[in-house]
Amino acid sequence: MGETYDNIVIGGGAAGCVVAARLSEDPDRKVLLLEAGGHNRRLSVKAPAAFSSQFGTKLDWEYWTEPEENLFGRSLHEPRGKLLGGCSSMNAMMYVRGNAYDYDSWVQQGADGWSAEEVLPFFRRSERNADLAGPYHGTDGPMSVCTVTPDPVTRRVVDACVEAGFELRDDINGEQQEGVTFTQVNQRNGVRHDTATAFLQPARKRPNLTVRTGALVHRVLLRDGRADGVEVSFGKDREIFRAAGDIVLSAGAFGTPEILQRSGIGPADHLRSVGVPVAIDLPAVGRNLMEHPFQFVNWELAGTDLGLADISHPKHLARWLATRKGKLASNVGEALAFFRTDRSLPAPDMEFVIAPLFFWEHGKRQHPRPAFSIGLSYIAPTSRGSVMIRSSDPTANARVQLRMLSDPAEVMAITTGIERAREVAVQPALRDMCGIEINPGPWVRTSEAVGEYVRATVEHTYHPACTARIGSPQDGACDARLRVHGVEGLRIADASAMPTITRGNTHAPTIMIGERCADFVRAGSTDRPAASHGQLIGQGA
């Protein structure tokens, strides 16, 4: 039998590091953080441009979707960080809060207290912005944010966006998101600044915080309607840790519903079908999965411009090791543009990610000549998928179904986005720089042909969310204070809690959710979910 803690945080990822660090600020609160992976000190973590080299390694949970019926039966790889910092140690470091419309719509869906105005202080609290200040930004938080120093190729593409009608903005995390901008990133002095570095590293000096890595969580233990323990294995050894206060699930949009389901909390019919005793029938757990479809358009570079094409040359590694500058300090997606494919929409539905290199198949596919890319992230998807466990075995990844592009309107929006990218490519700023179109290719022109191309090649933006979302017991997993319906002492703090996905990269909102959850735990040690939340079937061990 393991020790008893005041709070246990499951998952040392983007939000879990925030929750554990914030809770441990109280010296009288004994906190345990459990992380399945290991440390975040590898070169591939620290060097910003190396992020995609981590995909498919031991740092990756290696989720694969089921064959996607709307994508010609393709299975998509969904990399998820299995190390301290989680996906904040693996992503492209883009700091994008989303649109105010996202948060105000959450309130309309029943997430009281989550409006744009109400979440802004939590964004500001975590932020240490080196370049921007004012009412929308923090300058003394733990998390470093700065604006990239872009490659000359990126600057030219941004100039072309302006010529094509995009408004140039200094800040898409301020009052207005729509327009083109150079990316704000989580870096400090040319090095990735993940939440393990920003929040957890200083907190580990506190004697009341314990961090255990290599900790594979089997399930949360329930007793008399309350979550009071966690069953964990460390290799062949199994331990149980008890919690006197709240347990916080921060295992991500795949891991959190998996652990809930293995704990007997989820859709009763599915749990019975895989042999898991049902404790609480909560139909929404693992459902409502949202993800941003992502489509690249690539062009060869004409003339002498290289962009980041030669980034693997040893001289660039040597420069970065010596100075923390140069091409390896790039986050690759150096500029962003937000726009509407239909002017009647209430907010942007498309995000350009501008990269001064050829990027395809998670950065694994190469092209023989220098190139640049405009990635299109469709940030207002309507498709919904699911994450369902196959058994009670914690080593078996769940069955993930994105059901991407199940709505034909999504394909039409991406097709419109491709045409907009092509408009950018023919602007005067790129006249002597833009070579032949590699993908989709100049022969792919009709809407039907482009639509087929999209279904054959579309990927995702590494943004799964909403699988344990804030909502009612009928359509959600937790309430607006992140308390799991039907059980006391269990909260959720990660992207799975989003009622709907935000319009942009999900990293910054996930940190904000971690900040809010820590506040809820600290302020609400005595609050309890309403007795009607969820349907209590029985109790776990």
PDB file of C-alpha atoms in Angstrom, residues 53 96 155 166 197 237 252 258 293 405 486 538:
ATOM      1  CA  SER A  53      11.765  13.641 -34.605  1.00  0.00           C
ATOM      2  CA  VAL A  96      -2.653  30.460 -29.627  1.00  0.00           C
ATOM      3  CA  ARG A 155       8.599  36.982 -44.216  1.00  0.00           C
ATOM      4  CA  PHE A 166      -4.993  39.658 -45.005  1.00  0.00           C
ATOM      5  CA  THR A 197      10.364  23.371 -17.339  1.00  0.00           C
ATOM      6  CA  ASP A 237       5.420  -3.626  -9.294  1.00  0.00           C
ATOM      7  CA  GLY A 252      -5.051  14.099 -22.146  1.00  0.00           C
ATOM      8  CA  GLU A 258      -9.319   5.675 -21.001  1.00  0.00           C
ATOM      9  CA  PRO A 293      -8.325  18.451 -39.971  1.00  0.00           C
ATOM     10  CA  LEU A 405     -14.701  14.824 -42.667  1.00  0.00           C
ATOM     11  CA  GLY A 486     -21.593  11.276 -10.005  1.00  0.00           C
ATOM     12  CA  GLY A 538     -21.887   0.493  -7.899  1.00  0.00           C
TER      13      GLY A 538
END
